[in-house]
CSV table of C-alpha atoms and ligand atoms in Angstrom, one decimal:
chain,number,residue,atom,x,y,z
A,1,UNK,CA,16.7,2.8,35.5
A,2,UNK,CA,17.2,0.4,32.7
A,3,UNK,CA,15.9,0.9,29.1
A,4,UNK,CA,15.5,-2.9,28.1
A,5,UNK,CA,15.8,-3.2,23.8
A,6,UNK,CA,12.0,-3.2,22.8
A,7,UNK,CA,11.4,-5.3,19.4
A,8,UNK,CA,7.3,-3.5,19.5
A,9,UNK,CA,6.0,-3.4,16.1
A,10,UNK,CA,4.2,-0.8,17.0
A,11,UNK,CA,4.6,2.0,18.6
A,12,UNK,CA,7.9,1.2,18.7
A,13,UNK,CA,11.0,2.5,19.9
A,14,UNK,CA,12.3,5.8,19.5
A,15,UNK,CA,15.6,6.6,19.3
A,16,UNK,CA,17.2,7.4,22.5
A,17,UNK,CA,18.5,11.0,21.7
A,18,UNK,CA,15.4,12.2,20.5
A,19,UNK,CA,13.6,10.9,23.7
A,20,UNK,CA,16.6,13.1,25.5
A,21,UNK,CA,15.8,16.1,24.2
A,22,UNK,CA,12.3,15.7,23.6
A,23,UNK,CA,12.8,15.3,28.2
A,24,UNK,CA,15.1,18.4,27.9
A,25,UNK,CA,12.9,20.5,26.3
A,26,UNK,CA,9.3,19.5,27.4
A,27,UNK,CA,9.5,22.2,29.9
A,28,UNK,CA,10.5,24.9,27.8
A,29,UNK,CA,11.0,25.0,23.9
A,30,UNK,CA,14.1,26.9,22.8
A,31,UNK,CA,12.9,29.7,25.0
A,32,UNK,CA,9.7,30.1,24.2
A,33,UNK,CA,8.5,30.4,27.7
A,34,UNK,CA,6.4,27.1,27.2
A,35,UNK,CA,6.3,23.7,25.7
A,36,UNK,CA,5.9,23.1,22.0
A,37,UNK,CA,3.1,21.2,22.8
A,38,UNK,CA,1.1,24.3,24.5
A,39,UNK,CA,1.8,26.6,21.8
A,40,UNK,CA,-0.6,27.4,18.8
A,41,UNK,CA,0.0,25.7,15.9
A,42,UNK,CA,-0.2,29.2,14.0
A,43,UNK,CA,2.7,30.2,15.8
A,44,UNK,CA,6.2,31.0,14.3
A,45,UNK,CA,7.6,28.7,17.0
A,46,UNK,CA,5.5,25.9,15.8
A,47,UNK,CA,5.5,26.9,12.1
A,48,UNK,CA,9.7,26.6,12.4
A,49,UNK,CA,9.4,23.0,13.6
A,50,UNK,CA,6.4,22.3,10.8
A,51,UNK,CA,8.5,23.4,8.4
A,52,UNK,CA,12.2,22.0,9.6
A,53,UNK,CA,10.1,18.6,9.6
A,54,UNK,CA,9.1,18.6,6.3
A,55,UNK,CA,12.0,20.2,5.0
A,56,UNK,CA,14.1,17.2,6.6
A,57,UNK,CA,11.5,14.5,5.0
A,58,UNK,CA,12.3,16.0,2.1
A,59,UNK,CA,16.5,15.7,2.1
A,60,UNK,CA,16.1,12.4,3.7
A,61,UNK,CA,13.8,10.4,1.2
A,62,UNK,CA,15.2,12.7,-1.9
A,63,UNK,CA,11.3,13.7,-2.0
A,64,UNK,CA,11.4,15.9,-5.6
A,65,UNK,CA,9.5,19.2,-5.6
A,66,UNK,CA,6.2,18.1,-7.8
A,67,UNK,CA,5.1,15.9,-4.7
A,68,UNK,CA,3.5,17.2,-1.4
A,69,UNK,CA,3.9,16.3,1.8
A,70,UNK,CA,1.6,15.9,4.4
A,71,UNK,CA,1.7,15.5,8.1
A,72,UNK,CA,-2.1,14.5,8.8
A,73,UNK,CA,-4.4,12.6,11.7
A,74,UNK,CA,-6.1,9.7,11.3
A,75,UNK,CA,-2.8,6.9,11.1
A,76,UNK,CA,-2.7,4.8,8.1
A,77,UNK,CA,-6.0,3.3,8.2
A,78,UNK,CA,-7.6,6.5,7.2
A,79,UNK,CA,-5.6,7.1,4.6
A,80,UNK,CA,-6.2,3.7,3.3
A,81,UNK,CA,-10.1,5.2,3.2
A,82,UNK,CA,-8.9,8.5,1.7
A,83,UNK,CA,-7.1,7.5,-1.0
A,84,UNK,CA,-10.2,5.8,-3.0
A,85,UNK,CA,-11.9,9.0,-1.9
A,86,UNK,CA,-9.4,11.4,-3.4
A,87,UNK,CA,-7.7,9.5,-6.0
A,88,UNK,CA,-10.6,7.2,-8.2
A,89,UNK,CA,-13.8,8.8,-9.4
A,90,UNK,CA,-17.0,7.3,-9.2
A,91,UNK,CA,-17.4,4.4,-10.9
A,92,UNK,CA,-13.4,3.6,-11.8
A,93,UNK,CA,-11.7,0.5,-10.8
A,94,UNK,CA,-8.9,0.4,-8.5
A,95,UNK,CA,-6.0,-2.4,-8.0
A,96,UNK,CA,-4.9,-4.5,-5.0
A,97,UNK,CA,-2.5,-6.4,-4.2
A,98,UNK,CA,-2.8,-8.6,-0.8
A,99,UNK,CA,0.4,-9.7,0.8
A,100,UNK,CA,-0.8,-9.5,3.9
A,101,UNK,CA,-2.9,-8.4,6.8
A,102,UNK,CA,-2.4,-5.0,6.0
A,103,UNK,CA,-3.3,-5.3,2.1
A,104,UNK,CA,-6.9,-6.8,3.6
A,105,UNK,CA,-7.2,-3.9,5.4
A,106,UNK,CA,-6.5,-1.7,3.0
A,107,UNK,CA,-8.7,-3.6,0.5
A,108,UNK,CA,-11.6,-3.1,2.9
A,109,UNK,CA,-11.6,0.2,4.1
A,110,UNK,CA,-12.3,0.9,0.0
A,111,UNK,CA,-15.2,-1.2,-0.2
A,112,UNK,CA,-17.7,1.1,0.5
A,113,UNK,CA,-16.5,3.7,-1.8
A,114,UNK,CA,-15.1,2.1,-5.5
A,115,UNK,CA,-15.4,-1.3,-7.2
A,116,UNK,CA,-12.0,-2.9,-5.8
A,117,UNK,CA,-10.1,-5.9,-7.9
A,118,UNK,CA,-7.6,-7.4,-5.9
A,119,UNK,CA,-4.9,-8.4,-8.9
A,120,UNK,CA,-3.2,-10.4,-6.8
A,121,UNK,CA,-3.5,-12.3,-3.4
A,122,UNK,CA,-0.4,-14.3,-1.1
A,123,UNK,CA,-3.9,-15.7,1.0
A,124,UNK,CA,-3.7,-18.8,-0.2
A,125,UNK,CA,0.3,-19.1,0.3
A,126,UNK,CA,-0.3,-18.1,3.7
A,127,UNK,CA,0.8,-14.7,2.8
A,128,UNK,CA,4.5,-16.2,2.7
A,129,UNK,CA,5.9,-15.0,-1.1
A,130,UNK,CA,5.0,-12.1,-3.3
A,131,UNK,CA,3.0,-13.4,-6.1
A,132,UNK,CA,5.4,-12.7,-9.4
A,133,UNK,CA,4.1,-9.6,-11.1
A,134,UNK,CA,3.9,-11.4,-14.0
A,135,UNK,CA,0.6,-13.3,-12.7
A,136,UNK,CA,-1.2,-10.0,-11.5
A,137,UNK,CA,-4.4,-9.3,-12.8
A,138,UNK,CA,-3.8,-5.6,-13.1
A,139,UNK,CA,-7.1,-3.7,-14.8
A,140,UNK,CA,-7.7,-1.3,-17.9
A,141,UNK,CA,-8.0,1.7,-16.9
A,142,UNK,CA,-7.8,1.4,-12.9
A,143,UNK,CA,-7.1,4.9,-11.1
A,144,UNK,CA,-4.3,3.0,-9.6
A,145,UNK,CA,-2.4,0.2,-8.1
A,146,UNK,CA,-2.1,0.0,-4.1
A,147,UNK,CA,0.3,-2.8,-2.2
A,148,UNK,CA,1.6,-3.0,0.8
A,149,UNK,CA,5.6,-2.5,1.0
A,150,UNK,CA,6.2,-4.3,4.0
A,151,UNK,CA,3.6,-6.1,5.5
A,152,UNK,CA,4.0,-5.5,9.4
A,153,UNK,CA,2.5,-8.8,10.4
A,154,UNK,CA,3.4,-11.3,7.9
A,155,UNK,CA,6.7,-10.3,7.4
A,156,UNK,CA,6.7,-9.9,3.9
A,157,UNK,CA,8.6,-7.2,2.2
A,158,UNK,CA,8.7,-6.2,-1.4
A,159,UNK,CA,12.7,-5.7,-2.7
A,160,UNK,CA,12.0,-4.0,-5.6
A,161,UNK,CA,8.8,-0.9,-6.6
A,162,UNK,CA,6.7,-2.8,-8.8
A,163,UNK,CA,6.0,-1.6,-12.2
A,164,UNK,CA,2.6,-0.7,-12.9
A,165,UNK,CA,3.0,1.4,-16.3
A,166,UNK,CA,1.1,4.7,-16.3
A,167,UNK,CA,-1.6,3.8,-14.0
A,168,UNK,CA,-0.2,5.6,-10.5
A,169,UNK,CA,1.4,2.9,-8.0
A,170,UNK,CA,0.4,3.7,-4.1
A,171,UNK,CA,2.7,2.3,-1.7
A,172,UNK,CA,2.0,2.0,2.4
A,173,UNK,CA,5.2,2.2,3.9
A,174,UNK,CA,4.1,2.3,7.1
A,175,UNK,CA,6.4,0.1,8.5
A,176,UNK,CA,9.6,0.7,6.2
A,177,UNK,CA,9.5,3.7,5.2
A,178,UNK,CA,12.7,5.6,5.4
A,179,UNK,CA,14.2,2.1,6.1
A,180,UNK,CA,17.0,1.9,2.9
A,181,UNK,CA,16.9,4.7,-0.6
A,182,UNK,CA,13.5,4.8,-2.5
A,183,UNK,CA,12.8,6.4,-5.9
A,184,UNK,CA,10.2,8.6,-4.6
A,185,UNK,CA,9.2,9.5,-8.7
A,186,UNK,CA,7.8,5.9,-9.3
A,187,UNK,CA,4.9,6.4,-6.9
A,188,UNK,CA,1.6,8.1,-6.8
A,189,UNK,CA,1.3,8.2,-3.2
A,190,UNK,CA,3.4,7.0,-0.6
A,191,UNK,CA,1.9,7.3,3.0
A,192,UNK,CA,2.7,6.2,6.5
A,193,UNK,CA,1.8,5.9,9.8
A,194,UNK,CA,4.6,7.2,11.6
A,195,UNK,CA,4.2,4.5,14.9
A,196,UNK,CA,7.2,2.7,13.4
A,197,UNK,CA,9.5,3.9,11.7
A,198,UNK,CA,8.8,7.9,12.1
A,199,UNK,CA,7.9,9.0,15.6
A,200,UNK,CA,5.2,8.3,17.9
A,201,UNK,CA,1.6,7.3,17.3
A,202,UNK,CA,-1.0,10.2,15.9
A,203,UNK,CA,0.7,11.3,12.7
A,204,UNK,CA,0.7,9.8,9.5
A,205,UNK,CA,2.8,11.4,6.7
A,206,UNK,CA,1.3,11.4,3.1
A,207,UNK,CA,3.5,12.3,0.1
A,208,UNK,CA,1.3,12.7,-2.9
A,209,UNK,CA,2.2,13.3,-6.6
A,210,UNK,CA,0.7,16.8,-7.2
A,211,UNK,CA,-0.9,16.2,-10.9
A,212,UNK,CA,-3.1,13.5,-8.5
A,213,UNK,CA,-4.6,16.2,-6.5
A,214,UNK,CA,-6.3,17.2,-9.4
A,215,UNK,CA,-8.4,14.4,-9.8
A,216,UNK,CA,-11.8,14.8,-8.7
A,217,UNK,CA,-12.4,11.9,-6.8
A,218,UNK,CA,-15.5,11.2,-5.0
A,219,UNK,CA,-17.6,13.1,-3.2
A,220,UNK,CA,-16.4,14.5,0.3
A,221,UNK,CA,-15.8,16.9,3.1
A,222,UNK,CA,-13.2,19.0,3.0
A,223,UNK,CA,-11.4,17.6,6.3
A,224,UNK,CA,-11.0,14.4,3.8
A,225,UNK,CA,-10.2,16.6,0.8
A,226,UNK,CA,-5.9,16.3,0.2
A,227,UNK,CA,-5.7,19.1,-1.6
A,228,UNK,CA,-7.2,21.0,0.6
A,229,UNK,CA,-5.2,19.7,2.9
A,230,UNK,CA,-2.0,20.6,1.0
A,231,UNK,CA,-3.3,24.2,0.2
A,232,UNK,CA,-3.5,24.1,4.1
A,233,UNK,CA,-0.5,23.2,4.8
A,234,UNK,CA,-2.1,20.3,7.3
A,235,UNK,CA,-3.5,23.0,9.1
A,236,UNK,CA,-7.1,22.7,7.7
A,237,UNK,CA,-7.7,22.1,11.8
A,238,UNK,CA,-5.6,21.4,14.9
A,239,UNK,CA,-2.6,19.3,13.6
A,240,UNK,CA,-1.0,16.6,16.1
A,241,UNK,CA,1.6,19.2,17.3
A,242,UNK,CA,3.5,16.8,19.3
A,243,UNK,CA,3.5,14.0,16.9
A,244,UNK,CA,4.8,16.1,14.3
A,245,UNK,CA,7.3,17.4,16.8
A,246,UNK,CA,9.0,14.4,17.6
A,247,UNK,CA,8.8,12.9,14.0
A,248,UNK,CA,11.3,15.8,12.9
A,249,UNK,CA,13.4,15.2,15.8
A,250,UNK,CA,13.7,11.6,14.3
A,251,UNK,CA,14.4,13.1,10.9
A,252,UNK,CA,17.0,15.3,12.6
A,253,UNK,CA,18.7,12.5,14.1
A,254,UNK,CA,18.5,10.4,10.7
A,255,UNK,CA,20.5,12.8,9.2
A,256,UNK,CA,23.5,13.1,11.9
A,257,UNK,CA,23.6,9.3,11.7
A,258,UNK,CA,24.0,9.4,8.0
A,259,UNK,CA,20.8,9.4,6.1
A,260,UNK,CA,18.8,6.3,4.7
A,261,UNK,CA,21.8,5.0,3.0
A,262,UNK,CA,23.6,3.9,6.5
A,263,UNK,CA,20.4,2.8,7.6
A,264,UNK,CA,19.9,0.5,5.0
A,265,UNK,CA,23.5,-0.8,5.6
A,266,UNK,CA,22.5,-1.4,9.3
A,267,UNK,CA,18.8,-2.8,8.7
A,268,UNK,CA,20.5,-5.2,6.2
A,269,UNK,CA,23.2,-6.4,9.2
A,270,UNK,CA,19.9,-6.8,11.6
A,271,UNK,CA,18.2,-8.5,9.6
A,272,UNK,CA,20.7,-10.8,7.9
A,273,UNK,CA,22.2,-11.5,11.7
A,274,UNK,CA,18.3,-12.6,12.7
A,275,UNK,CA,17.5,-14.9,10.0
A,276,UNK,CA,20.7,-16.4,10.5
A,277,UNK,CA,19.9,-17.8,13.2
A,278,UNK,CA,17.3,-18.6,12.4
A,279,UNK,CA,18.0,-20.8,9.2
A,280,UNK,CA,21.4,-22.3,11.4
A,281,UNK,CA,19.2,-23.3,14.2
A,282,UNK,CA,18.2,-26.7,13.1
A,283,UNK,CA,14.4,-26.2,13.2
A,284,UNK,CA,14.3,-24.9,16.6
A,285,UNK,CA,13.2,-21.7,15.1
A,286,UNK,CA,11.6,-21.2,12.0
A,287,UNK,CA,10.5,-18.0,9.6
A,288,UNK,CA,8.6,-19.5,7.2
A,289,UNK,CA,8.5,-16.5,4.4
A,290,UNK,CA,10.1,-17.1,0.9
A,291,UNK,CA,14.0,-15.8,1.6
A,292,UNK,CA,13.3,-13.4,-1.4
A,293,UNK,CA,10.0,-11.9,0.2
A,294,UNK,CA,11.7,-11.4,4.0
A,295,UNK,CA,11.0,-8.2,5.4
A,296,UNK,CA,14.2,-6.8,7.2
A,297,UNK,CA,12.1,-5.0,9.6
A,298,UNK,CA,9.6,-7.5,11.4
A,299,UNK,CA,10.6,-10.8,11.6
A,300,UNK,CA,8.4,-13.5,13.0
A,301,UNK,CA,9.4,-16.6,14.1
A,302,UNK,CA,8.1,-20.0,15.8
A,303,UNK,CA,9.6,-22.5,18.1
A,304,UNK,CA,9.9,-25.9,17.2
A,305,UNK,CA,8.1,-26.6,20.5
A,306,UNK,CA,4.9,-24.3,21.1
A,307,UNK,CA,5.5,-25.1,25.2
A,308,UNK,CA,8.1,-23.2,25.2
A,309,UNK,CA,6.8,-19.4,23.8
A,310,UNK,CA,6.3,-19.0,27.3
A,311,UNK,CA,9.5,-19.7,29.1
A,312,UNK,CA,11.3,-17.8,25.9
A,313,UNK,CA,9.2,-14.5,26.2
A,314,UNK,CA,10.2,-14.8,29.5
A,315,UNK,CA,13.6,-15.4,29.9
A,316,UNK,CA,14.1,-12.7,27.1
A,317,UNK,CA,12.0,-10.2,29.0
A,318,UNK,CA,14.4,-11.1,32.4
A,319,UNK,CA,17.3,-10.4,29.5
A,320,UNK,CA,16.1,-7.1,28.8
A,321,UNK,CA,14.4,-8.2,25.6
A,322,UNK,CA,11.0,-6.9,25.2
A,323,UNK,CA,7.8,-7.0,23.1
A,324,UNK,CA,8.9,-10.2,21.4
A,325,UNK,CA,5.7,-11.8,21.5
A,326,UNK,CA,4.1,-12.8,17.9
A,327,UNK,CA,0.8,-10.5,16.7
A,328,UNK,CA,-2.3,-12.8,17.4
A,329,UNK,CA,-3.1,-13.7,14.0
A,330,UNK,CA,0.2,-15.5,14.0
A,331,UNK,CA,1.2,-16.2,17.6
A,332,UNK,CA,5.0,-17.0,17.7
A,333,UNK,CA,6.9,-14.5,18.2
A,334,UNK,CA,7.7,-11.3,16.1
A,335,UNK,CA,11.0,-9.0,16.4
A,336,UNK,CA,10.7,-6.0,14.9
A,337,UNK,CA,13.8,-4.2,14.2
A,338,UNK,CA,12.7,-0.8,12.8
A,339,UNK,CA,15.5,2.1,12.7
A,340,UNK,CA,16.1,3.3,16.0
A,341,UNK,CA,16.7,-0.6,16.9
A,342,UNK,CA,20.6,-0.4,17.5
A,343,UNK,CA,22.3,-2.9,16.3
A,344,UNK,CA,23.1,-3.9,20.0
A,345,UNK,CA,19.6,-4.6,20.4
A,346,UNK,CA,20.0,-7.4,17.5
A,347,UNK,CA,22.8,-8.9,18.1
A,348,UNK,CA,21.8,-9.0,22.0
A,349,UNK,CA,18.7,-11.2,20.7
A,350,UNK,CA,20.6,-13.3,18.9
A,351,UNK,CA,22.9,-14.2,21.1
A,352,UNK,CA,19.6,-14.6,23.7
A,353,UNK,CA,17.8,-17.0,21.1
A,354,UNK,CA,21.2,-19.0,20.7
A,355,UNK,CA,21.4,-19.5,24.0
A,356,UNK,CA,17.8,-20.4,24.5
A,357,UNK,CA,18.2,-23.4,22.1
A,358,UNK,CA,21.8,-24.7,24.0
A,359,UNK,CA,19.7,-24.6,27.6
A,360,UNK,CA,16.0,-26.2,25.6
A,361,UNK,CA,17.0,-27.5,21.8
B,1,PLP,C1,0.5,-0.3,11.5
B,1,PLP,C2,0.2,-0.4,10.0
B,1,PLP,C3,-1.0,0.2,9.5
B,1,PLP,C4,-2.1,0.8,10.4
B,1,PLP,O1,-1.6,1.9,11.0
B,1,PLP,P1,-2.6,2.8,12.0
B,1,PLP,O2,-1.8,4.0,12.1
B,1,PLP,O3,-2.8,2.0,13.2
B,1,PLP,O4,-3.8,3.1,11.2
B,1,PLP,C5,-1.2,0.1,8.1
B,1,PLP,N1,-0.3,-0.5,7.3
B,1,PLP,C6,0.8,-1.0,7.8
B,1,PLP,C7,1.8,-1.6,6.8
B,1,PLP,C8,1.1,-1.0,9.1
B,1,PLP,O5,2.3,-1.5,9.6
């Protein structure tokens, strides 16, 4: 058996320690006499690894005590939808600003709930630079400002938390969270889907500013309702037990290797290494995204010469290099090079893509 490195932008990989003992304790959990998967939720075994999750989130993003964290269904998207349910009343105005396929999405899942301004838009750049905060068309008295902090697709990532004065700045970090240090106090709401950079597919984490819970938002069912989901302790129903499982193994492992800060150190190495190549390959490949605006977790890039996507997705997949093919909006190719991408896995691709150009350039 051979692992090959897998640049998937999601789901992604996983690190390969927490797959290991995920495998060695599938059968049995820490003697539990079953899986954690077949136990109740209401358990203490369960409860223990609930709990040890959330308090790992916590020491790994510095999360301060007045915010709440959430481990909920539903992925991003519906907490794209929940947040104009939760967080602007009827009637209010809310901010967006588009960098990106996921900013659209985001934009539209609001649509039907709260007049949405979009103060600021990449579209017509091609989504390839942040449009200078200076030029957004922020609102009076919006309930608050949501971007996107790395745009999976586009490959557009923000370097610095915007400043959006007292109206509450919303951040999907989907696919960076817990990538490099974040001042958790500057946000509202900072929510994930945890297919990236977390765990597996099926839980999203939410960490919510808890003087926001007490807005009254907009009508809705409880099961939509975040503070009842906090007063539940995301138990209102059946939580993703495994999901949530596996995500604190990934914190767990975070923290042995050293927290955020060294992951930041390596993301920056990745990334730098990738778009080196990049940039030094003559125009056989090109990432077309402002160098500023570069995310350091998905990088797409295009051949000079369409023809040969296929031969190079290929060859890199006979070279152990997987999942390298560009999302469909953008064809190309796309690595993603979340945390558990070792730094192996890079510098195996860039020696691939070098290579590549000496046999085709
Ligand atoms: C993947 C992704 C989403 C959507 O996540 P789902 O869990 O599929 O709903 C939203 N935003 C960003 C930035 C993403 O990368």
């Amino acid at each position: 058996m051979s692992r090959a490195f897998n640049f998937s932008a999601g789901p992604a990989t996983l690190p390969e320690p927490v797959l290991l003992q995920a495998q060695s304790e599938l059968l049995e959990w820490n003697n539990a006499g079953a899986s954690i998967v077949e136990l109740s939720h209401r358990g203490p075994e369960f409860i223990q690894v609930a709990a040890e999750a959330e308090r790992d989130l916590r020491a790994l993003m510095s999360i301060p005590e007045d915010y709440a964290v959430l481990f909920l269904q539903g992925g991003a998207t519906a907490q794209q939808a929940l947040i104009a349910l939760n967080f602007a009343n009827p009637g209010q105005t809310v901010d967006y600003v588009v960098t990106g396929h996921w900013g659209k999405t985001a934009l539209k899942q609001v649509k039907p709930y709260v007049n949405a301004n979009i103060a600021a838009n990449g579209e017509a750049d091609g989504f390839r630079t942040i449009p200078a905060r200076d030029t957004w068309a922020l609102s009076k008295d919006a309930a608050y400002v949501h971007y996107t902090a790395n745009e999976t697709i586009h490959g557009v990532e923000f370097r610095d938390i915007p400043d959006t004065g007292d109206v509450p700045l919303i951040g999907d970090f989907s696919s960076s969270i817990v990538s490099e240090p974040l001042d958790v106090s500057k946000f509202g709401v900072i929510y994930a889907g945890a297919q990236k950079n977390l765990g597996p597919v099926g839980v999203s984490v939410v960490i919510v500013k808890r003087e926001l819970l007490e807005r009254a938002g907009q009508p809705r069912a409880e099961i939509f309702d975040y503070r009842a989901h906090v007063k539940g302790e995301s138990m209102l129903n059946t939580p993703p037990t495994w999901n949530w499982y596996l995500a604190g193994l990934v914190f767990k492992w975070m923290l042995a290797e050293g927290g955020v800060e060294e992951f930041a150190k390596r993301n920056d190495r990745k990334s730098k290494l990738l778009y080196s190549v990049i940039d030094n390959s003559g125009g056989f490949y090109r990432n077309e995204v402002a160098t500023a605006a570069r995310s350091r977790m998905n990088v797409p890039f295009f051949l000079k010469d369409e023809a040969l996507d296929k031969p190079f997705l290929k060859q890199a997949q006979d070279a152990g290099l997987i999942s390298l093919k560009g999302h469909r909006a953008l064809g190309g190719m796309r690595a993603s090079i979340y945390n558990a991408m070792p730094e192996e896995g890079v510098q195996a691709l860039a020696a691939f893509m070098q290579d590549f150009q000496q046999r085709h350039g």
